[in-house]
Structure formats: C-alpha cells, structure tokens
Amino acid sequence: MILNRIIIGQTLNSLPILREILRHGSVGKAATALGVSQPALSAALKQLRLHFDDELVIRSKGSMKLTPRAESILSPLEDALSTLHDIIAPIEESPLRQQTVLKIATNDHIMATLGGPLSKLLMGEDLDILPQFLSAGGHSAQQLVSGEIDYVIAPKFVILSSGVNVSALKLINSELLFSEDLIGVGHKDEGALLRNLSEEDYLNYPHASFEIDADKNISMEQAFLVANNFVQNDIIRFSSYAALPSAITQTHCIALVPRSFAKMLEALITIEVFKPPIEFPPIEWTLIWHRRNDDIDRHVQFRTILKSCSLHVAGSINRSDDSRA
C-alpha cells in the first residue's frame, strides 16, 4: 500500500512536467516555463519515457517532434490537470458571493471599446463572473494554453504565429466578435496633405506605430508591412493605443489605428482622420479560448454576453462608416 502511494504520488508530480514538455516539444523551453534546470527536466523526461514506454519527443529534421503516443496524451492530460486543479483549489471564505474571475488578455483599445457596453450588460445579469482585462503580449498564447488566462481577444493570426506547439493549437477554439478597417490619423494642421499622400509618401512619413510585442511582428499593421516587403518610417512604437495621440499632436507623426479608436480621437480638435493610400486588410477581433472551457456554464454565459456586446460595437462602427459615405 505504501509503495502504491509512492508510485501514485510520483506520477501525479510528473504530470505538470509532462504537460510542459508536450506543449513545448522542447526540454529547454519546458525547463524555462517550469523554472527548473534543464538537467533536472532531462532526468524527469527519462523517467517519463520509462513510465510510458515511449520516447514522447524525438528529433526530426533538426527540430523536436511529438511521437504519436505523446500526441494522444496531450489533450486528456490537459483535461485531467484542469479537473485536478478545480478539485484541490482552496476555497476562500468571503462575506460576499463568490465570483469566478475570467482573465481576458487584449490591448487597451479593445478594453476601452468593449468595457462600457460589457459593463452595462453585466449589470443587468445575475452572474457569478468577474471579467478581468489584462494587457496582452507575445506570451499570451502560451498563457492561454497553460490556463493562466481564460481568453485572448486579438486577430486570430496572433495565436497561430505565436510559436505555440502545433498539438496545443489543436485545443484552441475561436469566434469572430467584430471586424473593422484600419485608417490613418494625424495632426489636423496637415489634413490636406495627409488626404493626398502617395504610397511612397505614406511610407516615408514619420510614423508612431502600435506593436504589442517588441520581439515579434504581431500587430496587424506590422505583420502586413513585413509580409508585403514594405519599409515604413517608424519613429516610435507603443504597446498601447492610448499613447499614440500624444505622439501625433506633439510631433506631427501619423499612425494607423482601428476605425473605432479613430472615432474616439475625433473628439480631439488636433486630430485628422484620413484613408491611407495602402489597402490594409480589415482587423478581425476574435475571441480565442482553450476548449477546456467549451461547456462550462459560466464561460458559455460570458461568451454569449460578450457576443451581444460586440454586435452593439459593430453596429456603432457601421453607423460611423455610413456617415462618411
């Protein structure tokens, strides 16, 4: 009996290690994620290989690849660890009704755009959920897979190009919330010039740009420019849309922003909105989550409310488009 307990305990302790190895397909990356040394994780992998009688990860064409056995383990492993977490999580006593915090990673513009309508809808519902918006980054995809956050709101390609293991991506679901075009904003004093820029002039013009991660081109603007071999004269970049107006008004830079954000800026008398000479694709704001949350009631309720909120936002954007027609 004691021996059985030891074996079970060792197996349970190994499950988070196994999960990180399968997610990353790399001992080094898994060690970094777990905060342990690579030799220690290599030793753990050796034990896991003996336990499963399988290599789990193998080198193929210069990179590490999951074996078929490992592929089959990943999904049920994620579900099992999620269930174990729910079972053993401590219950905090509170005089107030317990609320489930749903962590949503996105940018500050989406927080501002959805925050008001979402708050209004939530006030009319008797739900035990508390949405917590967090700043997204290049690490958000991995946090979504690991369960550190519940949702990401971003263009879907942000997740697909994040470097997350292909097997983990198969566990991701998504739903389009709304789409909008990208338009230019600049200083009011140069409105006539901005409305008549050539493609070359636009690229050479000083830009203040939005980029959520300094090490990756994962904003719609930067990804499109790189994919089409455009070189843009970026003077400064921010991971916050809210910082752009200051640069525009003080330096006469221009910026490319979502239409709904430009609509907010129109209240500033120093801001001019213009159509850029380059045809950027629309930005599709997509709700992205792990399938472990597919059928949980509070998550289903939240997604329903958020979708309703997004329809309201989309209608507002369309009315703005019609007024310009």
XYZ file of C-alpha atoms in Angstrom:
325
model
C 0.000 0.000 0.000
C 2.798 2.419 0.923
C 4.631 1.556 -2.299
C 1.459 2.222 -4.320
C 1.094 5.642 -2.685
C 4.686 6.493 -3.541
C 4.194 5.456 -7.170
C 0.914 7.405 -7.476
C 2.480 10.466 -5.857
C 5.452 10.406 -8.192
C 3.141 10.026 -11.213
C 0.943 12.958 -10.162
C 4.010 15.121 -9.542
C 5.243 14.279 -13.028
C 2.031 15.310 -14.810
C 2.774 19.086 -14.928
C 6.289 18.279 -16.163
C 4.890 16.017 -18.871
C 2.394 18.692 -19.893
C 5.066 21.362 -20.371
C 7.330 19.017 -22.341
C 4.470 18.069 -24.673
C 3.323 21.683 -25.045
C 6.737 22.992 -25.976
C 8.188 19.922 -27.656
C 11.471 21.037 -26.096
C 13.186 20.211 -22.815
C 14.879 23.624 -22.727
C 11.661 25.612 -23.207
C 9.780 23.395 -20.771
C 12.520 23.894 -18.157
C 12.262 27.672 -18.589
C 8.468 27.571 -18.251
C 8.700 25.495 -15.060
C 11.629 27.445 -13.609
C 13.862 24.384 -13.220
C 17.235 23.395 -14.640
C 17.474 21.602 -17.969
C 19.417 18.630 -16.492
C 16.672 18.152 -13.891
C 14.000 18.143 -16.581
C 16.031 15.783 -18.763
C 16.147 13.358 -15.844
C 12.382 13.697 -15.399
C 11.849 13.047 -19.114
C 13.933 9.880 -18.820
C 11.623 8.620 -16.068
C 8.528 9.558 -18.082
C 9.845 7.647 -21.088
C 10.269 4.571 -18.907
C 6.783 5.002 -17.446
C 5.056 5.340 -20.836
C 7.464 3.018 -22.657
C 7.702 5.668 -25.377
C 10.214 8.340 -26.441
C 7.466 11.045 -26.241
C 9.625 13.631 -28.062
C 12.065 12.821 -30.859
C 14.363 14.847 -33.074
C 13.148 15.123 -36.674
C 14.739 17.279 -39.374
C 16.600 19.441 -36.877
C 13.684 20.044 -34.510
C 11.842 18.174 -31.782
C 8.595 16.404 -32.658
C 5.972 14.660 -30.538
C 5.533 10.928 -31.055
C 2.026 9.618 -31.892
C 1.774 8.395 -28.299
C 2.588 11.877 -26.994
C 0.056 13.445 -29.399
C -2.636 11.177 -27.954
C -1.678 12.045 -24.367
C -1.713 15.861 -24.573
C -5.458 16.522 -24.756
C -6.571 14.149 -21.963
C -3.610 15.351 -19.878
C -4.784 18.975 -20.184
C -8.306 17.942 -19.171
C -7.071 15.849 -16.243
C -4.873 18.610 -14.814
C -7.672 21.150 -15.214
C -10.042 18.845 -13.305
C -7.455 18.213 -10.574
C -6.908 21.954 -10.210
C -10.641 22.540 -9.724
C -10.843 19.738 -7.139
C -7.899 20.763 -4.953
C -8.084 24.561 -5.354
C -8.537 26.190 -1.924
C -11.936 27.722 -1.184
C -11.627 31.276 0.068
C -14.218 32.393 2.564
C -15.810 35.742 1.836
C -18.838 37.580 3.184
C -19.666 38.381 -0.447
C -20.941 35.948 -3.039
C -18.075 34.102 -4.700
C -17.327 35.269 -8.232
C -15.336 33.431 -10.851
C -12.659 35.719 -12.278
C -12.307 35.328 -16.043
C -8.966 36.653 -17.252
C -9.051 38.213 -20.723
C -5.843 39.376 -22.422
C -6.174 42.067 -25.081
C -4.994 45.600 -25.877
C -6.080 48.831 -24.244
C -8.199 49.882 -27.225
C -10.390 46.768 -27.010
C -10.642 47.229 -23.241
C -11.997 50.736 -23.813
C -14.234 49.718 -26.726
C -15.867 46.711 -25.055
C -15.556 47.799 -21.429
C -18.512 50.186 -21.331
C -21.082 48.085 -23.237
C -19.961 44.913 -21.439
C -20.298 46.533 -18.009
C -23.798 47.711 -18.897
C -24.881 44.224 -19.977
C -23.335 42.572 -16.906
C -25.219 44.917 -14.585
C -28.461 43.518 -15.986
C -27.460 39.896 -15.370
C -27.266 37.846 -12.170
C -23.998 36.081 -12.949
C -21.194 34.994 -10.633
C -18.452 36.063 -13.030
C -15.973 38.919 -12.883
C -14.173 39.720 -16.159
C -10.596 40.897 -15.538
C -8.976 42.530 -18.572
C -5.183 42.206 -18.797
C -2.627 43.596 -21.236
C -1.804 41.042 -23.927
C 1.708 40.292 -25.137
C 3.710 37.791 -27.120
C 3.366 35.362 -24.211
C -0.448 35.413 -24.162
C -0.857 32.375 -26.413
C 1.246 30.237 -24.079
C -0.644 31.579 -21.054
C -3.905 30.603 -22.732
C -2.687 27.060 -23.294
C -1.347 26.744 -19.741
C -4.553 28.064 -18.179
C -3.011 31.221 -16.698
C -5.586 33.234 -18.640
C -9.006 32.240 -19.976
C -9.357 34.288 -23.161
C -7.466 36.354 -25.690
C -9.152 38.976 -27.863
C -6.952 39.610 -30.887
C -6.698 38.811 -34.594
C -6.508 35.014 -34.830
C -3.143 35.076 -36.618
C -1.596 36.381 -33.376
C -2.158 32.954 -31.825
C -1.312 30.990 -34.968
C 2.044 32.778 -35.341
C 2.941 32.715 -31.640
C 5.219 29.672 -31.776
C 2.928 27.551 -29.602
C 3.243 23.816 -30.247
C 1.013 22.620 -33.103
C -0.563 19.987 -30.856
C -1.549 22.678 -28.359
C -3.080 24.803 -31.125
C -5.491 21.965 -31.873
C -7.018 22.596 -28.444
C -7.820 26.242 -29.229
C -11.292 27.466 -30.235
C -12.270 30.897 -31.526
C -15.214 33.063 -32.543
C -15.190 36.312 -34.511
C -16.539 39.202 -32.436
C -16.406 42.011 -34.998
C -14.183 43.387 -37.730
C -13.218 46.916 -38.707
C -10.878 48.645 -41.100
C -7.598 50.347 -40.244
C -7.378 54.044 -41.004
C -4.837 56.815 -40.606
C -4.779 59.575 -38.014
C -2.517 62.597 -37.991
C -2.292 66.241 -36.984
C -5.177 68.483 -38.035
C -2.804 71.139 -39.390
C -1.654 68.726 -42.102
C -5.079 67.382 -43.023
C -4.966 68.430 -46.692
C -1.533 66.837 -47.158
C -2.487 63.612 -45.382
C -5.579 63.104 -47.518
C -3.461 63.162 -50.693
C -0.416 61.080 -49.749
C 1.033 58.699 -52.315
C 2.027 55.210 -51.194
C 5.697 56.244 -51.141
C 4.961 59.445 -49.228
C 2.913 57.498 -46.703
C 5.714 55.009 -46.012
C 8.321 57.784 -45.718
C 6.155 59.902 -43.426
C 7.171 59.703 -39.725
C 5.021 57.067 -38.022
C 4.069 56.363 -34.435
C 3.118 52.680 -34.529
C 1.345 50.145 -32.371
C 3.140 46.861 -31.661
C 2.128 44.685 -28.744
C 5.436 42.798 -28.522
C 8.877 44.220 -29.260
C 10.299 40.864 -30.374
C 7.523 39.815 -32.763
C 5.544 41.456 -35.572
C 2.132 40.511 -34.236
C 0.174 43.713 -34.797
C -1.933 43.690 -37.955
C -0.054 46.719 -39.291
C 3.471 45.399 -38.759
C 2.654 41.861 -39.926
C 1.142 43.216 -43.170
C 4.090 45.514 -43.839
C 6.621 42.712 -43.331
C 4.623 40.233 -45.437
C 4.475 42.707 -48.338
C 8.089 43.938 -48.039
C 7.057 47.478 -47.149
C 9.559 49.553 -45.169
C 7.823 52.151 -43.034
C 9.469 55.131 -41.341
C 8.657 54.290 -37.721
C 9.908 56.941 -35.325
C 8.465 55.361 -32.186
C 6.389 52.327 -31.258
C 3.990 51.764 -28.382
C 2.308 48.682 -26.948
C -0.606 50.958 -26.043
C -3.007 52.713 -28.400
C -3.650 55.328 -25.709
C -0.091 56.654 -26.097
C -0.452 57.404 -29.824
C -2.398 60.722 -29.630
C 0.374 62.342 -27.596
C 2.979 61.486 -30.236
C 0.691 62.671 -33.045
C -0.140 66.031 -31.503
C 3.404 66.810 -30.330
C 5.483 65.520 -33.257
C 3.078 65.553 -36.245
C 3.641 61.817 -36.754
C 0.888 59.744 -38.307
C -0.478 56.427 -37.052
C -2.613 53.565 -38.322
C -5.421 52.638 -35.926
C -8.716 50.701 -35.868
C -11.684 52.786 -37.004
C -13.404 52.553 -33.615
C -10.310 54.049 -31.964
C -10.144 56.800 -34.593
C -13.769 57.570 -33.791
C -12.760 58.215 -30.173
C -9.937 60.500 -31.325
C -12.204 62.642 -33.498
C -13.285 64.453 -30.350
C -9.763 65.906 -30.175
C -9.644 69.063 -32.279
C -5.989 68.446 -33.206
C -6.602 65.022 -34.807
C -7.297 64.455 -38.519
C -8.650 61.104 -39.770
C -7.665 60.013 -43.290
C -7.699 56.938 -45.530
C -4.169 55.566 -46.064
C -3.052 55.019 -49.689
C -2.111 51.410 -48.853
C -5.049 48.991 -48.646
C -4.619 47.249 -45.301
C -6.822 44.216 -44.582
C -9.583 44.680 -42.003
C -8.716 43.756 -38.465
C -10.822 40.871 -37.156
C -11.189 40.975 -33.397
C -11.558 37.343 -32.388
C -12.335 35.740 -29.038
C -9.910 32.860 -28.509
C -10.067 30.252 -25.748
C -8.969 26.752 -24.767
C -11.512 24.045 -25.407
C -11.373 23.029 -21.737
C -13.799 25.948 -21.253
C -16.179 24.964 -24.058
C -19.039 23.619 -21.963
C -18.556 25.269 -18.566
C -21.755 27.219 -17.857
C -20.142 30.443 -16.647
C -17.910 30.536 -19.727
C -20.820 29.856 -22.079
C -22.769 32.682 -20.413
C -19.832 35.063 -20.657
C -19.238 34.331 -24.344
C -22.936 34.890 -25.076
C -22.899 38.279 -23.335
C -19.628 39.306 -24.987
C -21.005 38.392 -28.416
C -24.084 40.549 -27.761
C -21.819 43.393 -26.654
C -19.726 43.007 -29.813
C -22.798 43.252 -32.045
C -23.526 46.611 -30.418
C -19.963 47.784 -31.081
C -20.075 46.548 -34.687
C -23.317 48.455 -35.244
C -21.712 51.621 -33.913
C -18.737 51.210 -36.267
C -21.031 50.623 -39.253
C -23.009 53.760 -38.446
C -19.724 55.649 -38.404
C -18.865 54.231 -41.848
C -22.276 55.209 -43.223
C -21.885 58.772 -42.008
C -18.657 59.063 -44.032
C -20.174 57.623 -47.218
